[in-house]
Tab-separated table of C-alpha atoms in Angstrom:
chain	number	residue	atom	x	y	z
A	1	UNK	CA	38.970	54.124	-119.078
A	2	UNK	CA	40.310	57.086	-117.300
A	3	UNK	CA	42.963	59.302	-118.993
A	4	UNK	CA	46.300	57.697	-118.856
A	5	UNK	CA	49.043	59.336	-116.861
A	6	UNK	CA	52.013	60.456	-119.046
A	7	UNK	CA	55.470	59.378	-117.815
A	8	UNK	CA	58.370	61.125	-119.513
A	9	UNK	CA	61.527	59.103	-119.159
A	10	UNK	CA	64.628	61.125	-120.208
A	11	UNK	CA	67.329	59.381	-122.145
A	12	UNK	CA	70.707	60.624	-123.272
A	13	UNK	CA	74.041	59.182	-124.602
A	14	UNK	CA	75.555	56.795	-122.140
A	15	UNK	CA	72.384	56.433	-119.980
A	16	UNK	CA	72.421	53.260	-117.833
A	17	UNK	CA	70.065	50.812	-119.613
A	18	UNK	CA	68.253	49.309	-116.615
A	19	UNK	CA	67.951	52.853	-115.074
A	20	UNK	CA	65.324	53.645	-117.749
A	21	UNK	CA	64.267	50.242	-119.093
A	22	UNK	CA	63.378	48.933	-115.552
A	23	UNK	CA	60.910	51.723	-114.770
A	24	UNK	CA	59.721	51.671	-118.356
A	25	UNK	CA	58.805	47.900	-117.992
A	26	UNK	CA	56.977	48.551	-114.698
A	27	UNK	CA	54.896	51.511	-116.040
A	28	UNK	CA	53.989	49.491	-119.200
A	29	UNK	CA	53.096	46.348	-117.108
A	30	UNK	CA	50.624	48.023	-114.805
A	31	UNK	CA	46.913	46.929	-115.250
A	32	UNK	CA	43.974	48.168	-113.245
A	33	UNK	CA	42.135	44.823	-114.093
A	34	UNK	CA	44.502	41.928	-114.144
A	35	UNK	CA	41.913	39.731	-115.808
A	36	UNK	CA	41.908	42.035	-118.802
A	37	UNK	CA	45.697	42.375	-119.136
A	38	UNK	CA	45.761	41.643	-122.901
A	39	UNK	CA	42.656	43.777	-123.677
A	40	UNK	CA	43.361	46.920	-121.706
A	41	UNK	CA	46.477	49.084	-121.681
A	42	UNK	CA	48.441	50.283	-118.707
A	43	UNK	CA	47.076	53.397	-116.997
A	44	UNK	CA	50.425	54.898	-117.573
A	45	UNK	CA	51.748	55.961	-120.947
A	46	UNK	CA	55.559	55.927	-120.986
A	47	UNK	CA	57.398	58.200	-123.389
A	48	UNK	CA	61.180	58.183	-123.966
A	49	UNK	CA	62.336	61.779	-124.297
A	50	UNK	CA	65.679	63.047	-125.634
A	51	UNK	CA	67.084	66.312	-126.719
A	52	UNK	CA	67.301	65.195	-130.345
A	53	UNK	CA	65.385	62.803	-132.516
A	54	UNK	CA	68.245	60.628	-133.486
A	55	UNK	CA	69.288	57.296	-131.871
A	56	UNK	CA	70.734	57.374	-128.352
A	57	UNK	CA	73.812	55.355	-127.576
A	58	UNK	CA	72.893	53.811	-124.139
A	59	UNK	CA	75.273	51.884	-121.897
A	60	UNK	CA	76.649	48.722	-123.447
A	61	UNK	CA	76.157	49.889	-126.904
A	62	UNK	CA	72.329	49.687	-127.117
A	63	UNK	CA	70.799	51.983	-129.602
A	64	UNK	CA	67.453	53.541	-128.620
A	65	UNK	CA	65.134	55.858	-130.461
A	66	UNK	CA	63.196	58.451	-128.492
A	67	UNK	CA	59.447	58.836	-128.754
A	68	UNK	CA	59.589	62.602	-128.639
A	69	UNK	CA	62.199	65.399	-128.301
A	70	UNK	CA	62.382	67.739	-125.362
A	71	UNK	CA	60.942	70.465	-127.646
A	72	UNK	CA	58.024	68.266	-128.736
A	73	UNK	CA	57.335	66.647	-125.325
A	74	UNK	CA	53.604	66.942	-124.333
A	75	UNK	CA	52.541	67.817	-120.722
A	76	UNK	CA	53.621	65.123	-118.285
A	77	UNK	CA	52.243	63.834	-115.009
A	78	UNK	CA	55.639	62.186	-114.041
A	79	UNK	CA	59.133	62.870	-115.081
A	80	UNK	CA	61.815	60.283	-114.581
A	81	UNK	CA	65.583	61.190	-114.928
A	82	UNK	CA	67.882	58.138	-115.015
A	83	UNK	CA	71.555	58.029	-114.483
A	84	UNK	CA	74.615	56.416	-116.007
A	85	UNK	CA	78.075	57.636	-117.141
A	86	UNK	CA	76.352	60.176	-119.376
A	87	UNK	CA	75.284	62.241	-116.381
A	88	UNK	CA	78.911	63.290	-115.996
A	89	UNK	CA	78.507	65.079	-119.348
A	90	UNK	CA	74.857	66.181	-119.039
A	91	UNK	CA	75.455	67.864	-115.666
A	92	UNK	CA	77.129	70.569	-117.658
A	93	UNK	CA	74.298	70.736	-120.160
A	94	UNK	CA	72.599	73.932	-119.166
A	95	UNK	CA	69.770	73.607	-121.799
A	96	UNK	CA	68.800	70.169	-120.602
A	97	UNK	CA	69.090	71.192	-116.867
A	98	UNK	CA	66.759	74.125	-117.702
A	99	UNK	CA	64.193	71.827	-119.343
A	100	UNK	CA	64.374	69.406	-116.327
A	101	UNK	CA	63.748	72.427	-113.978
A	102	UNK	CA	60.865	73.729	-116.021
A	103	UNK	CA	59.202	70.337	-116.169
A	104	UNK	CA	59.750	69.711	-112.526
A	105	UNK	CA	57.448	72.681	-111.879
A	106	UNK	CA	54.671	71.166	-113.989
A	107	UNK	CA	54.595	67.443	-113.136
A	108	UNK	CA	52.843	65.972	-110.105
A	109	UNK	CA	55.775	63.610	-109.475
A	110	UNK	CA	59.491	64.087	-110.165
A	111	UNK	CA	61.802	61.018	-109.967
A	112	UNK	CA	65.336	59.965	-110.504
A	113	UNK	CA	67.238	56.746	-110.650
A	114	UNK	CA	70.848	56.338	-109.766
A	115	UNK	CA	72.954	59.393	-110.663
A	116	UNK	CA	69.915	60.960	-112.277
A	117	UNK	CA	69.587	62.589	-108.942
A	118	UNK	CA	72.811	64.574	-109.761
A	119	UNK	CA	70.916	66.254	-112.572
A	120	UNK	CA	68.106	67.183	-110.338
A	121	UNK	CA	70.525	68.595	-107.892
A	122	UNK	CA	72.368	70.588	-110.457
A	123	UNK	CA	68.997	71.843	-111.639
A	124	UNK	CA	68.416	73.236	-108.211
A	125	UNK	CA	65.566	70.791	-107.327
A	126	UNK	CA	66.952	69.006	-104.253
A	127	UNK	CA	67.971	72.085	-102.129
A	128	UNK	CA	66.928	71.465	-98.542
A	129	UNK	CA	65.621	67.905	-99.319
A	130	UNK	CA	66.650	64.369	-98.487
A	131	UNK	CA	67.875	62.256	-101.456
A	132	UNK	CA	69.910	59.332	-102.582
A	133	UNK	CA	71.928	57.972	-105.509
A	134	UNK	CA	74.068	55.002	-106.590
A	135	UNK	CA	76.331	53.978	-103.650
A	136	UNK	CA	79.502	54.800	-105.630
A	137	UNK	CA	78.270	58.347	-106.143
A	138	UNK	CA	77.046	59.245	-102.573
A	139	UNK	CA	80.297	61.099	-101.928
A	140	UNK	CA	79.931	63.003	-105.122
A	141	UNK	CA	76.406	64.081	-104.234
A	142	UNK	CA	77.492	65.100	-100.696
A	143	UNK	CA	80.260	67.130	-102.050
A	144	UNK	CA	78.337	68.747	-104.857
A	145	UNK	CA	75.150	69.567	-102.905
A	146	UNK	CA	75.906	70.343	-99.189
A	147	UNK	CA	72.381	71.595	-98.773
A	148	UNK	CA	70.964	68.081	-99.626
A	149	UNK	CA	70.643	65.407	-96.808
A	150	UNK	CA	72.092	62.370	-98.472
A	151	UNK	CA	70.523	59.116	-97.369
A	152	UNK	CA	73.114	56.418	-97.649
A	153	UNK	CA	71.283	53.223	-96.679
A	154	UNK	CA	67.970	53.732	-98.354
A	155	UNK	CA	66.810	52.315	-101.779
A	156	UNK	CA	64.122	54.958	-102.373
A	157	UNK	CA	63.678	58.257	-100.731
A	158	UNK	CA	60.519	60.312	-101.073
A	159	UNK	CA	60.662	63.932	-100.069
A	160	UNK	CA	57.370	65.642	-100.937
A	161	UNK	CA	56.677	64.821	-104.596
A	162	UNK	CA	60.263	63.928	-105.367
A	163	UNK	CA	61.372	60.350	-105.451
A	164	UNK	CA	65.043	59.460	-105.759
A	165	UNK	CA	66.509	55.947	-105.772
A	166	UNK	CA	69.776	54.146	-105.501
A	167	UNK	CA	71.505	52.549	-108.423
A	168	UNK	CA	70.232	50.681	-111.485
A	169	UNK	CA	67.779	48.016	-110.420
A	170	UNK	CA	66.442	50.370	-107.659
A	171	UNK	CA	64.571	52.129	-110.404
A	172	UNK	CA	62.218	49.205	-110.616
A	173	UNK	CA	61.470	49.675	-106.916
A	174	UNK	CA	60.896	53.308	-107.382
A	175	UNK	CA	58.565	52.740	-110.247
A	176	UNK	CA	56.475	50.289	-108.207
A	177	UNK	CA	56.203	52.717	-105.391
A	178	UNK	CA	55.176	55.512	-107.691
A	179	UNK	CA	52.548	53.086	-109.075
A	180	UNK	CA	51.245	52.531	-105.544
A	181	UNK	CA	51.113	56.254	-105.117
A	182	UNK	CA	48.881	56.686	-108.057
A	183	UNK	CA	46.805	53.483	-108.097
A	184	UNK	CA	47.223	51.915	-104.748
A	185	UNK	CA	49.340	49.161	-103.225
A	186	UNK	CA	47.233	46.314	-104.487
A	187	UNK	CA	47.762	47.282	-108.097
A	188	UNK	CA	51.460	47.839	-107.535
A	189	UNK	CA	51.785	44.496	-105.886
A	190	UNK	CA	49.895	42.768	-108.828
A	191	UNK	CA	52.406	44.476	-111.231
A	192	UNK	CA	55.414	43.072	-109.140
A	193	UNK	CA	53.866	39.600	-109.156
A	194	UNK	CA	53.292	39.780	-112.985
A	195	UNK	CA	56.999	40.898	-113.361
A	196	UNK	CA	58.096	38.094	-110.882
A	197	UNK	CA	59.823	40.787	-108.916
A	198	UNK	CA	59.758	41.276	-105.082
A	199	UNK	CA	57.611	44.140	-104.033
A	200	UNK	CA	59.800	46.735	-102.190
A	201	UNK	CA	58.301	46.433	-98.724
A	202	UNK	CA	59.893	48.807	-96.326
A	203	UNK	CA	62.474	50.135	-98.851
A	204	UNK	CA	60.978	53.570	-99.095
A	205	UNK	CA	61.489	56.407	-96.732
A	206	UNK	CA	59.068	59.321	-96.741
A	207	UNK	CA	60.085	62.669	-95.487
């Protein structure tokens, strides 16, 4: 089997649960050979990454342990930055923003879900690009980053190698589209069928 693509999924206190769990489920559910689903792993290896090794208090009180810290994180192919109420605090976390910016220059694909795009913007990664976020935060994005073209009616926006998505469940759509980018639409559609989730036909806009 080919080398697995490493997906780093950032987590932090008050992260929105489905923002990171939805994409995590997609990436772990992918199979290149559906008939060998139980025998072969996903071609993606998803890692939960946090600044510290202790438990993260996600939205709703869920407690989550990261796989690695930002200091220990191995080289990644894909970085996913979720949102949630915690982004209001992390947007002032210069150390975390610097880590995101550094990793963004190394990965093949940079993604965000919901208000995770605000962290990308604050890290200087969306300047001159098209992007989106949760519908309740579109104004916040527009006011914060006037050099970003904010897409208000799109679930997933791809601008170059950066994918941003709207809120919460839109992260599942994003992860399926990233799967299609790496392994083709047939594999991505098979993953959606396995998850009993509608494939996001026509929900992506490429810039």
